Amino acid sequence: MNLRDKLRGLLVRLYARRVEGHLDHAQVPKHIGVIMDGNRRWAKASGSTTEHGHRAGADKIEEFLGWCTETDVEVVTLWLLSTDNLDRPQEELVPLLGIIEDVVRTLAADGRWRVHHVGTPDILPSHVQTALKEAEESTAHVDGILVNVAIGYGGRQEIADAVRSMIVDAADRGTSMEDLADSVSVDLIGRHLYTGAQPDPDLVIRTSGEQRLSGFMLWQTAHAEYYFCEVFWPAFRKVDFLRALRDYAARHRRYGG
């Protein structure tokens, strides 16, 4: 690292401390959703492989959760793999699934966070399903940030699964379709989502400069604030995170009012 890079790094750290010093923890979002985008483009820009890009993105997760812990965030939803991603070429998908499995096991072994899967488990390989089940069971007692790992996740699929779950539950209780139709409400559907009784996201961060949801938590983000960041996910820094929190705190949430 040359002198210029060292000075730049020092200035960034000083700026981050300044932003953090002015951060009002009472205004910090309680639930943050993250669309971790840009692993492949980061790898291409650095002259590396796609697999290396995915591993670099995975390595960023624990660091990010550490920042969330420091700022009193309570729930984080990390979108690691969409249902559409499962259509990628096998030469990319197989290593990616292995990296995701490593992420899940690492988060569970850390001991600071409670891991919860959001997504459709049946479409995932058995080894990933096993890792998710073991992570949920081994961290169920942890009193830390609730980390939703969105793997094999699609927003439309979640709503479809919620409706299906609602119908099956009604059938198990002997409720007629007419009575179920009369009882359908926003709250009822919400209780059957993957996130169940969790609070909806207050803030959604998407990296890499893309400005779209791509189906992320379509139901839960109806009143969320969005922060789009130009930096690729593997290069996401604490100062970028603090800027997102500062931007969120400066907004006036109207909830449609």
XYZ file of N, CA and C in Angstrom:
771
model
N 0.850 -1.190 0.000
C 0.000 0.000 0.000
C 0.892 1.248 0.000
N 0.661 2.153 -0.959
C 1.472 3.360 -1.027
C 0.951 4.437 -0.076
N 1.708 5.515 0.032
C 1.365 6.579 0.975
C 0.011 7.203 0.666
N -0.296 7.340 -0.611
C -1.565 7.944 -1.008
C -2.753 7.108 -0.526
N -2.653 5.781 -0.682
C -3.719 4.896 -0.235
C -3.849 4.905 1.284
N -2.705 4.973 1.979
C -2.738 5.036 3.441
C -3.442 6.298 3.923
N -3.139 7.430 3.278
C -3.780 8.692 3.659
C -5.279 8.652 3.372
N -5.634 8.073 2.233
C -7.053 7.960 1.891
C -7.779 7.101 2.923
N -7.173 5.992 3.305
C -7.770 5.120 4.312
C -7.925 5.812 5.649
N -6.920 6.595 6.019
C -6.985 7.321 7.282
C -8.112 8.345 7.265
N -8.249 9.064 6.158
C -9.313 10.064 6.048
C -10.695 9.419 6.099
N -10.836 8.258 5.458
C -12.118 7.553 5.487
C -12.459 7.132 6.903
N -11.468 6.621 7.649
C -11.717 6.194 9.038
C -12.077 7.378 9.923
N -11.405 8.495 9.725
C -11.717 9.690 10.508
C -13.125 10.189 10.202
N -13.489 10.151 8.925
C -14.830 10.585 8.527
C -15.887 9.660 9.113
N -15.600 8.346 9.108
C -16.535 7.376 9.673
C -16.752 7.631 11.155
N -15.683 7.934 11.871
C -15.812 8.230 13.300
C -16.665 9.477 13.530
N -16.493 10.453 12.652
C -17.287 11.679 12.781
C -18.771 11.396 12.558
N -19.070 10.634 11.506
C -20.467 10.286 11.224
C -21.049 9.471 12.369
N -20.276 8.504 12.868
C -20.754 7.655 13.959
C -20.975 8.461 15.228
N -20.116 9.449 15.456
C -20.248 10.275 16.651
C -21.516 11.097 16.667
N -22.042 11.408 15.490
C -23.269 12.202 15.385
C -24.514 11.334 15.182
N -24.329 10.004 15.228
C -25.449 9.099 14.978
C -26.340 8.990 16.214
N -27.627 9.227 16.028
C -28.606 9.090 17.109
C -29.122 7.656 17.098
N -28.746 6.876 18.101
C -29.126 5.458 18.124
C -30.644 5.281 18.242
N -31.325 6.312 18.706
C -32.784 6.229 18.788
C -33.419 6.275 17.405
N -32.660 6.744 16.406
C -33.164 6.852 15.045
C -32.651 5.729 14.137
N -31.973 4.762 14.730
C -31.428 3.651 13.939
C -32.549 2.684 13.567
N -32.598 2.215 12.324
C -33.629 1.230 11.938
C -33.469 -0.053 12.741
N -34.578 -0.615 13.165
C -34.538 -1.849 13.945
C -34.368 -3.075 13.059
N -34.868 -2.995 11.829
C -34.755 -4.117 10.890
C -34.194 -3.575 9.584
N -33.058 -4.124 9.169
C -32.414 -3.732 7.916
C -32.395 -4.923 6.965
N -32.872 -4.698 5.757
C -32.758 -5.702 4.709
C -31.608 -5.321 3.783
N -30.854 -6.300 3.318
C -29.696 -6.009 2.476
C -29.732 -6.859 1.212
N -29.736 -6.181 0.072
C -29.580 -6.849 -1.217
C -28.105 -6.720 -1.569
N -27.368 -7.796 -1.346
C -25.908 -7.771 -1.448
C -25.494 -8.001 -2.899
N -25.449 -6.939 -3.655
C -25.270 -7.040 -5.104
C -23.867 -6.585 -5.512
N -23.350 -7.192 -6.558
C -22.107 -6.719 -7.160
C -20.900 -7.615 -6.978
N -21.085 -8.818 -6.450
C -19.929 -9.714 -6.258
C -19.209 -10.019 -7.567
N -19.983 -10.341 -8.602
C -19.370 -10.725 -9.877
C -18.704 -9.533 -10.556
N -19.333 -8.378 -10.484
C -18.732 -7.186 -11.104
C -17.486 -6.737 -10.354
N -17.502 -6.903 -9.018
C -16.310 -6.588 -8.221
C -15.153 -7.492 -8.639
N -15.461 -8.774 -8.812
C -14.424 -9.722 -9.213
C -13.867 -9.383 -10.594
N -14.747 -9.055 -11.521
C -14.310 -8.715 -12.872
C -13.439 -7.474 -12.872
N -13.846 -6.461 -12.064
C -13.085 -5.216 -12.004
C -11.707 -5.419 -11.385
N -11.589 -6.404 -10.502
C -10.305 -6.656 -9.844
C -9.495 -7.738 -10.540
N -10.003 -8.209 -11.691
C -9.284 -9.211 -12.457
C -9.289 -10.579 -11.818
N -10.319 -10.869 -11.022
C -10.393 -12.135 -10.315
C -11.532 -12.989 -10.864
N -11.745 -14.152 -10.238
C -12.787 -15.073 -10.695
C -14.117 -14.773 -10.014
N -15.181 -15.270 -10.631
C -16.513 -15.103 -10.040
C -16.577 -15.746 -8.662
N -15.980 -16.928 -8.517
C -15.991 -17.603 -7.213
C -15.295 -16.759 -6.152
N -14.188 -16.144 -6.527
C -13.486 -15.272 -5.573
C -14.372 -14.089 -5.177
N -15.133 -13.566 -6.139
C -16.052 -12.466 -5.835
C -17.111 -12.879 -4.835
N -17.668 -14.081 -5.016
C -18.677 -14.570 -4.076
C -18.069 -14.800 -2.687
N -16.840 -15.297 -2.641
C -16.196 -15.512 -1.336
C -15.892 -14.184 -0.651
N -15.489 -13.198 -1.423
C -15.234 -11.872 -0.852
C -16.526 -11.274 -0.301
N -17.627 -11.483 -1.023
C -18.921 -11.014 -0.536
C -19.329 -11.723 0.734
N -19.061 -13.028 0.806
C -19.378 -13.797 2.010
C -18.564 -13.319 3.199
N -17.300 -13.004 2.953
C -16.428 -12.530 4.037
C -16.891 -11.191 4.612
N -17.622 -10.422 3.828
C -18.093 -9.111 4.280
C -19.237 -9.232 5.291
N -19.934 -10.353 5.300
C -21.159 -10.482 6.090
C -20.920 -10.334 7.589
N -19.942 -11.052 8.140
C -19.695 -10.965 9.577
C -19.289 -9.551 9.979
N -18.491 -8.916 9.147
C -18.096 -7.535 9.420
C -19.323 -6.628 9.450
N -20.204 -6.803 8.489
C -21.426 -6.001 8.431
C -22.287 -6.218 9.672
N -22.447 -7.467 10.076
C -23.256 -7.753 11.259
C -22.624 -7.167 12.514
N -21.309 -7.092 12.531
C -20.632 -6.434 13.650
C -21.002 -4.968 13.729
N -21.072 -4.301 12.585
C -21.493 -2.892 12.565
C -22.926 -2.749 13.058
N -23.770 -3.684 12.645
C -25.168 -3.648 13.079
C -25.273 -3.819 14.598
N -24.461 -4.701 15.156
C -24.450 -4.911 16.599
C -24.045 -3.628 17.321
N -23.050 -2.949 16.807
C -22.560 -1.721 17.426
C -23.602 -0.612 17.429
N -24.517 -0.643 16.466
C -25.489 0.454 16.318
C -26.906 0.064 16.747
N -27.030 -1.069 17.437
C -28.303 -1.484 18.052
C -29.385 -1.905 17.063
N -28.991 -2.365 15.892
C -29.947 -2.971 14.969
C -30.380 -4.309 15.571
N -31.652 -4.655 15.419
C -32.180 -5.867 16.052
C -32.409 -7.021 15.083
N -32.767 -6.713 13.833
C -33.039 -7.749 12.834
C -32.352 -7.367 11.528
N -31.704 -8.336 10.904
C -31.076 -8.122 9.601
C -31.511 -9.246 8.666
N -31.952 -8.883 7.471
C -32.279 -9.881 6.462
C -31.285 -9.764 5.323
N -30.530 -10.838 5.091
C -29.486 -10.869 4.069
C -29.942 -11.726 2.898
N -30.025 -11.124 1.712
C -30.441 -11.887 0.533
C -29.210 -12.500 -0.109
N -29.019 -13.804 0.130
C -27.848 -14.503 -0.362
C -28.085 -15.207 -1.691
N -29.322 -15.679 -1.912
C -29.597 -16.437 -3.134
C -31.074 -16.339 -3.473
N -31.374 -15.847 -4.661
C -32.764 -15.753 -5.090
C -33.183 -17.024 -5.808
N -34.477 -17.188 -6.006
C -34.958 -18.330 -6.784
C -34.441 -18.243 -8.215
N -34.305 -17.026 -8.736
C -33.776 -16.854 -10.097
C -32.310 -17.276 -10.185
N -31.541 -17.058 -9.102
C -30.123 -17.420 -9.115
C -29.904 -18.913 -9.328
N -30.910 -19.711 -9.002
C -30.775 -21.158 -9.152
C -30.697 -21.579 -10.620
N -30.987 -20.644 -11.537
C -30.896 -20.933 -12.966
C -29.508 -20.633 -13.538
N -28.584 -20.197 -12.691
C -27.242 -19.884 -13.178
C -26.511 -21.157 -13.604
N -25.493 -21.027 -14.453
C -24.734 -22.210 -14.893
C -24.176 -22.985 -13.699
N -24.136 -24.296 -13.825
C -23.692 -25.155 -12.727
C -22.270 -24.830 -12.283
N -21.418 -24.410 -13.208
C -20.032 -24.112 -12.840
C -19.937 -22.904 -11.909
N -20.969 -22.054 -11.911
C -21.018 -20.952 -10.947
C -21.869 -21.314 -9.743
N -22.990 -22.006 -9.989
C -23.946 -22.270 -8.923
C -23.395 -23.223 -7.863
N -22.721 -24.266 -8.273
C -22.229 -25.257 -7.307
C -21.258 -24.640 -6.302
N -20.219 -23.902 -6.753
C -19.349 -23.248 -5.767
C -20.097 -22.224 -4.913
N -21.051 -21.504 -5.521
C -21.811 -20.506 -4.779
C -22.609 -21.153 -3.648
N -23.242 -22.280 -3.916
C -23.999 -22.975 -2.878
C -23.077 -23.454 -1.756
N -21.870 -23.878 -2.125
C -20.907 -24.272 -1.101
C -20.495 -23.098 -0.236
N -20.304 -21.937 -0.841
C -19.957 -20.721 -0.099
C -21.094 -20.327 0.833
N -22.324 -20.419 0.340
C -23.487 -20.073 1.156
C -23.606 -21.012 2.350
N -23.381 -22.291 2.127
C -23.401 -23.239 3.239
C -22.351 -22.874 4.281
N -21.160 -22.494 3.823
C -20.100 -22.063 4.746
C -20.528 -20.835 5.541
N -21.197 -19.888 4.872
C -21.675 -18.682 5.547
C -22.637 -19.042 6.672
N -23.600 -19.896 6.371
C -24.602 -20.285 7.365
C -23.942 -20.946 8.568
N -23.025 -21.855 8.321
C -22.360 -22.553 9.425
C -21.471 -21.593 10.230
N -20.831 -20.655 9.553
C -19.981 -19.685 10.241
C -20.803 -18.766 11.135
N -21.943 -18.304 10.637
C -22.805 -17.436 11.434
C -23.304 -18.162 12.679
N -23.660 -19.431 12.506
C -24.155 -20.210 13.640
C -23.045 -20.452 14.664
N -21.834 -20.736 14.181
C -20.717 -21.029 15.077
C -20.231 -19.792 15.822
N -20.485 -18.614 15.262
C -20.015 -17.379 15.887
C -20.588 -17.190 17.291
N -21.866 -17.522 17.453
C -22.490 -17.453 18.765
C -23.122 -16.124 19.125
N -23.016 -15.128 18.246
C -23.579 -13.810 18.558
C -24.956 -13.582 17.951
N -25.349 -14.421 16.991
C -26.550 -14.148 16.226
C -27.469 -15.355 16.163
N -28.765 -15.063 16.034
C -29.774 -16.111 15.879
C -30.127 -16.212 14.402
N -29.930 -17.374 13.839
C -30.086 -17.578 12.398
C -31.476 -18.119 12.080
N -32.102 -17.509 11.074
C -33.432 -17.957 10.634
C -33.463 -17.955 9.115
N -33.917 -19.066 8.532
C -33.993 -19.160 7.078
C -35.296 -18.575 6.570
N -35.204 -17.764 5.519
C -36.393 -17.318 4.792
C -36.204 -17.731 3.337
N -37.166 -18.474 2.826
C -37.066 -18.988 1.477
C -37.761 -20.332 1.385
N -37.648 -20.952 0.242
C -38.259 -22.259 0.009
C -37.189 -23.337 0.140
N -37.162 -24.078 1.237
C -36.075 -25.046 1.455
C -36.054 -26.182 0.444
N -37.221 -26.595 -0.036
C -37.299 -27.784 -0.892
C -36.563 -27.632 -2.220
N -36.310 -26.410 -2.648
C -35.631 -26.210 -3.930
C -34.117 -26.163 -3.770
N -33.638 -26.301 -2.524
C -32.204 -26.237 -2.244
C -31.615 -27.642 -2.116
N -30.324 -27.791 -2.406
C -29.675 -29.091 -2.214
C -29.763 -29.532 -0.756
N -29.721 -30.825 -0.532
C -29.897 -31.367 0.813
C -28.840 -30.855 1.785
N -27.603 -30.655 1.301
C -26.552 -30.217 2.218
C -26.800 -28.791 2.711
N -27.417 -27.953 1.864
C -27.754 -26.589 2.285
C -28.941 -26.624 3.250
N -29.927 -27.462 2.956
C -31.067 -27.615 3.862
C -30.600 -28.061 5.248
N -29.678 -29.004 5.289
C -29.160 -29.501 6.566
C -28.445 -28.398 7.333
N -27.620 -27.633 6.628
C -26.896 -26.536 7.274
C -27.860 -25.509 7.854
N -28.917 -25.208 7.133
C -29.902 -24.228 7.605
C -30.639 -24.740 8.835
N -31.053 -25.996 8.793
C -31.776 -26.575 9.925
C -30.901 -26.614 11.165
N -29.658 -27.034 11.013
C -28.744 -27.109 12.150
C -28.429 -25.712 12.700
N -28.304 -24.732 11.820
C -28.018 -23.364 12.260
C -29.180 -22.794 13.062
N -30.392 -23.020 12.593
C -31.566 -22.531 13.318
C -31.669 -23.188 14.694
N -31.459 -24.483 14.741
C -31.585 -25.210 16.011
C -30.497 -24.813 17.003
N -29.274 -24.662 16.531
C -28.162 -24.380 17.435
C -28.124 -22.939 17.924
N -28.836 -22.023 17.233
C -28.820 -20.613 17.642
C -30.166 -20.146 18.199
N -31.107 -21.056 18.365
C -32.457 -20.673 18.814
C -32.440 -19.950 20.150
N -31.436 -20.220 20.983
C -31.366 -19.644 22.324
C -30.593 -18.329 22.359
N -29.970 -17.940 21.256
C -29.074 -16.785 21.241
C -29.861 -15.489 21.369
N -29.417 -14.627 22.276
C -30.062 -13.330 22.479
C -29.249 -12.244 21.785
N -29.218 -12.321 20.478
C -28.486 -11.344 19.688
C -29.310 -10.943 18.494
N -28.665 -10.340 17.508
C -29.383 -9.953 16.296
C -30.011 -11.181 15.644
N -31.254 -11.048 15.245
C -31.918 -12.086 14.460
C -31.490 -11.897 13.009
N -30.792 -12.883 12.481
C -30.287 -12.802 11.110
C -31.110 -13.722 10.210
N -31.916 -13.114 9.361
C -32.663 -13.868 8.362
C -31.753 -14.087 7.157
N -31.503 -15.340 6.815
C -30.711 -15.630 5.622
C -31.680 -16.018 4.512
N -31.820 -15.134 3.548
C -32.754 -15.357 2.435
C -32.032 -16.170 1.369
N -32.331 -17.463 1.336
C -31.655 -18.403 0.441
C -32.726 -19.208 -0.288
N -32.673 -19.192 -1.621
C -33.773 -19.777 -2.382
C -35.023 -18.952 -2.157
N -34.830 -17.624 -2.168
C -35.914 -16.706 -1.810
C -36.401 -15.917 -3.028
N -37.722 -15.769 -3.119
C -38.345 -14.896 -4.108
C -39.565 -14.254 -3.477
N -39.744 -12.962 -3.676
C -40.844 -12.253 -3.033
C -42.212 -12.756 -3.446
N -42.408 -13.016 -4.724
C -43.698 -13.537 -5.189
C -43.942 -14.939 -4.641
N -42.869 -15.751 -4.616
C -43.001 -17.104 -4.088
C -43.374 -17.073 -2.614
N -42.821 -16.115 -1.873
C -43.150 -16.003 -0.455
C -44.638 -15.731 -0.251
N -45.193 -14.821 -1.039
C -46.618 -14.501 -0.914
C -47.459 -15.712 -1.300
N -47.068 -16.413 -2.364
C -47.792 -17.623 -2.761
C -47.739 -18.674 -1.655
N -46.561 -18.839 -1.047
C -46.413 -19.812 0.040
C -47.234 -19.396 1.257
N -47.327 -18.088 1.510
C -48.115 -17.601 2.643
C -49.597 -17.913 2.442
N -50.096 -17.697 1.235
C -51.500 -17.998 0.938
C -51.752 -19.501 1.055
N -50.823 -20.295 0.522
C -50.956 -21.749 0.618
C -50.975 -22.197 2.082
N -50.081 -21.644 2.891
C -50.015 -21.986 4.307
C -51.310 -21.609 5.019
N -51.853 -20.472 4.648
C -53.097 -20.001 5.250
C -54.250 -20.954 4.927
N -54.306 -21.436 3.695
C -55.368 -22.355 3.283
C -55.221 -23.709 3.983
N -53.985 -24.206 4.032
C -53.731 -25.498 4.692
C -54.074 -25.416 6.171
N -53.695 -24.317 6.802
C -53.995 -24.139 8.227
C -55.503 -24.119 8.469
N -56.224 -23.430 7.593
C -57.682 -23.377 7.727
C -58.291 -24.765 7.545
N -57.789 -25.519 6.584
C -58.302 -26.873 6.338
C -58.046 -27.774 7.542
N -56.855 -27.642 8.148
C -56.524 -28.454 9.324
C -57.453 -28.155 10.499
N -57.944 -26.926 10.562
C -58.843 -26.525 11.657
C -60.311 -26.748 11.308
N -60.556 -27.238 10.093
C -61.925 -27.485 9.681
C -62.677 -26.240 9.261
N -61.966 -25.191 8.949
C -62.592 -23.932 8.523
C -63.002 -24.033 7.052
N -64.206 -23.647 6.736
C -64.665 -23.685 5.346
C -63.992 -22.585 4.532
N -63.975 -22.762 3.218
C -63.378 -21.759 2.349
C -64.145 -20.440 2.424
N -65.455 -20.526 2.632
C -66.254 -19.306 2.767
C -65.850 -18.528 4.017
N -65.680 -19.254 5.134
C -65.277 -18.589 6.381
C -63.852 -18.048 6.273
N -62.994 -18.800 5.581
C -61.621 -18.320 5.401
C -61.610 -17.032 4.585
N -62.406 -17.021 3.511
C -62.474 -15.818 2.665
C -62.935 -14.613 3.469
N -63.885 -14.822 4.374
C -64.391 -13.719 5.199
C -63.340 -13.228 6.194
N -62.410 -14.120 6.573
C -61.436 -13.762 7.612
C -60.110 -13.246 7.074
N -59.926 -13.320 5.738
C -58.650 -12.892 5.162
C -58.407 -11.410 5.432
N -57.232 -11.111 5.930
C -56.845 -9.727 6.214
C -55.353 -9.576 5.975
N -54.888 -8.337 5.968
C -53.458 -8.068 5.820
C -52.681 -8.742 6.944
N -53.190 -8.636 8.166
C -52.498 -9.232 9.317
C -52.439 -10.745 9.208
N -53.521 -11.369 8.744
C -53.550 -12.823 8.630
C -52.513 -13.306 7.624
N -52.465 -12.664 6.467
C -51.463 -13.047 5.471
C -50.063 -12.815 6.021
N -49.883 -11.689 6.691
C -48.572 -11.355 7.251
C -48.064 -12.402 8.220
N -48.958 -12.994 8.980
C -48.540 -14.009 9.962
C -48.055 -15.292 9.298
N -48.404 -15.480 8.016
C -48.000 -16.695 7.308
C -46.790 -16.475 6.399
N -46.201 -15.283 6.438
C -44.989 -15.027 5.673
C -43.799 -15.715 6.333
N -42.692 -15.815 5.611
C -41.492 -16.441 6.173
C -41.031 -15.725 7.437
N -41.252 -14.418 7.501
C -40.781 -13.633 8.646
C -41.793 -13.595 9.783
N -42.969 -14.184 9.582
C -43.942 -14.361 10.651
C -44.201 -13.129 11.491
N -43.879 -13.238 12.791
C -44.173 -12.168 13.743
C -43.077 -11.104 13.802
N -42.109 -11.165 12.928
C -41.022 -10.185 12.956
C -41.500 -8.802 12.510
N -40.815 -7.755 12.960
C -41.140 -6.421 12.447
C -40.722 -6.307 10.989
N -41.447 -5.520 10.219
C -41.087 -5.294 8.825
C -39.788 -4.487 8.741
N -39.051 -4.613 7.642
C -37.828 -3.819 7.480
C -38.124 -2.323 7.497
N -37.293 -1.588 8.202
C -37.370 -0.124 8.189
C -36.545 0.440 7.044
N -35.438 -0.231 6.760
C -34.489 0.241 5.749
C -34.013 -0.932 4.911
N -33.963 -0.712 3.593
C -33.400 -1.710 2.682
C -32.205 -1.076 1.974
N -31.061 -1.732 2.079
C -29.839 -1.260 1.429
C -29.549 -2.166 0.232
N -29.306 -1.544 -0.921
C -28.860 -2.316 -2.082
C -27.553 -1.728 -2.589
N -26.561 -2.568 -2.731
C -25.263 -2.126 -3.219
C -25.161 -2.281 -4.736
N -24.106 -1.767 -5.296
C -23.690 -1.917 -6.704
C -24.326 -0.909 -7.655
N -25.144 -0.008 -7.136
C -25.709 1.035 -7.989
C -27.032 0.689 -8.643
N -27.462 -0.559 -8.562
C -28.756 -0.941 -9.120
C -29.879 -0.361 -8.258
N -30.910 0.161 -8.895
C -32.004 0.796 -8.156
C -33.319 0.084 -8.451
N -33.418 -1.132 -7.945
C -34.643 -1.911 -8.067
C -34.673 -2.933 -6.934
N -35.861 -3.463 -6.639
C -36.010 -4.428 -5.549
C -35.754 -5.859 -5.990
N -36.003 -6.153 -7.251
C -35.816 -7.506 -7.789
C -36.628 -8.555 -7.033
N -37.742 -8.139 -6.424
C -38.605 -9.090 -5.725
C -38.264 -9.296 -4.266
N -37.452 -8.426 -3.689
C -37.031 -8.600 -2.298
C -38.119 -8.153 -1.325
N -38.641 -9.082 -0.536
C -39.599 -8.807 0.532
C -40.701 -7.849 0.070
N -41.374 -8.219 -0.993
C -42.365 -7.345 -1.614
C -43.467 -6.927 -0.650
N -43.911 -7.849 0.183
C -44.978 -7.540 1.132
C -44.467 -6.671 2.278
N -43.339 -7.078 2.858
C -42.856 -6.443 4.087
C -42.290 -5.044 3.870
N -41.872 -4.719 2.657
C -41.201 -3.441 2.428
C -42.143 -2.346 1.936
N -43.437 -2.535 2.124
C -44.423 -1.549 1.637
C -44.134 -0.142 2.162
N -43.636 -0.046 3.391
C -43.365 1.276 3.986
C -41.890 1.465 4.316
N -41.036 0.623 3.768
C -39.604 0.720 4.062
C -38.962 1.895 3.320
N -37.864 2.370 3.863
C -37.027 3.342 3.178
C -35.947 2.572 2.422
N -35.489 3.138 1.297
C -34.488 2.470 0.475
C -33.230 3.316 0.371
N -32.087 2.632 0.392
C -30.814 3.325 0.231
C -30.005 2.565 -0.812
N -29.750 3.217 -1.949
C -29.001 2.595 -3.023
C -27.573 3.133 -3.016
N -26.630 2.217 -2.928
C -25.216 2.563 -2.786
C -24.451 2.116 -4.031
N -23.574 2.954 -4.546
C -22.846 2.653 -5.775
C -21.815 1.544 -5.606
N -21.270 1.407 -4.415
C -20.160 0.472 -4.192
C -20.623 -0.978 -4.311
N -19.764 -1.843 -4.833
C -20.062 -3.272 -4.898
C -20.013 -3.857 -3.483
N -20.807 -4.924 -3.252
C -20.913 -5.467 -1.893
C -19.571 -5.841 -1.252
N -18.653 -6.522 -1.933
C -17.393 -6.869 -1.267
C -16.585 -5.658 -0.814
N -16.824 -4.498 -1.436
C -16.088 -3.282 -1.092
C -16.872 -2.368 -0.152
N -18.030 -2.817 0.309
C -18.879 -2.024 1.198
C -18.140 -1.773 2.519
N -18.056 -0.507 2.929
C -17.287 -0.137 4.113
C -18.208 0.336 5.238
N -17.615 0.441 6.413
C -18.393 0.923 7.551
C -18.916 2.325 7.289
N -18.119 3.148 6.620
C -18.560 4.519 6.340
C -19.777 4.501 5.410
N -19.853 3.537 4.498
C -21.022 3.415 3.623
C -22.255 3.034 4.435
N -22.055 2.128 5.389
C -23.143 1.715 6.277
C -23.626 2.892 7.115
N -22.706 3.648 7.675
C -23.090 4.789 8.511
C -23.788 5.871 7.707
N -23.379 6.047 6.477
C -24.069 7.007 5.606
C -25.511 6.576 5.366
N -25.718 5.280 5.202
C -27.078 4.779 5.018
C -27.926 5.064 6.252
N -27.356 4.842 7.435
C -28.093 5.114 8.670
C -28.364 6.607 8.834
N -27.394 7.433 8.485
C -27.584 8.879 8.580
C -28.664 9.350 7.622
N -28.655 8.807 6.420
C -29.665 9.160 5.426
C -31.050 8.744 5.909
N -31.133 7.548 6.486
C -32.408 7.046 7.016
C -32.924 7.954 8.130
N -32.046 8.340 9.040
C -32.451 9.165 10.181
C -32.942 10.537 9.746
N -32.479 11.014 8.589
C -32.861 12.342 8.105
C -34.213 12.352 7.393
N -34.743 11.186 7.113
C -36.019 11.113 6.397
C -37.192 11.158 7.373
N -38.305 11.657 6.879
C -39.532 11.694 7.674
C -40.471 10.632 7.138
N -40.653 9.557 7.894
C -41.479 8.433 7.431
C -42.960 8.753 7.626
N -43.718 8.709 6.542
C -45.116 9.122 6.578
C -46.085 7.950 6.623
N -45.622 6.743 6.249
C -46.483 5.560 6.227
C -47.786 5.809 5.458
N -47.657 6.564 4.365
C -48.815 6.807 3.521
C -49.649 7.999 3.946
N -49.294 8.622 5.062
C -50.087 9.728 5.568
C -49.732 11.064 4.937
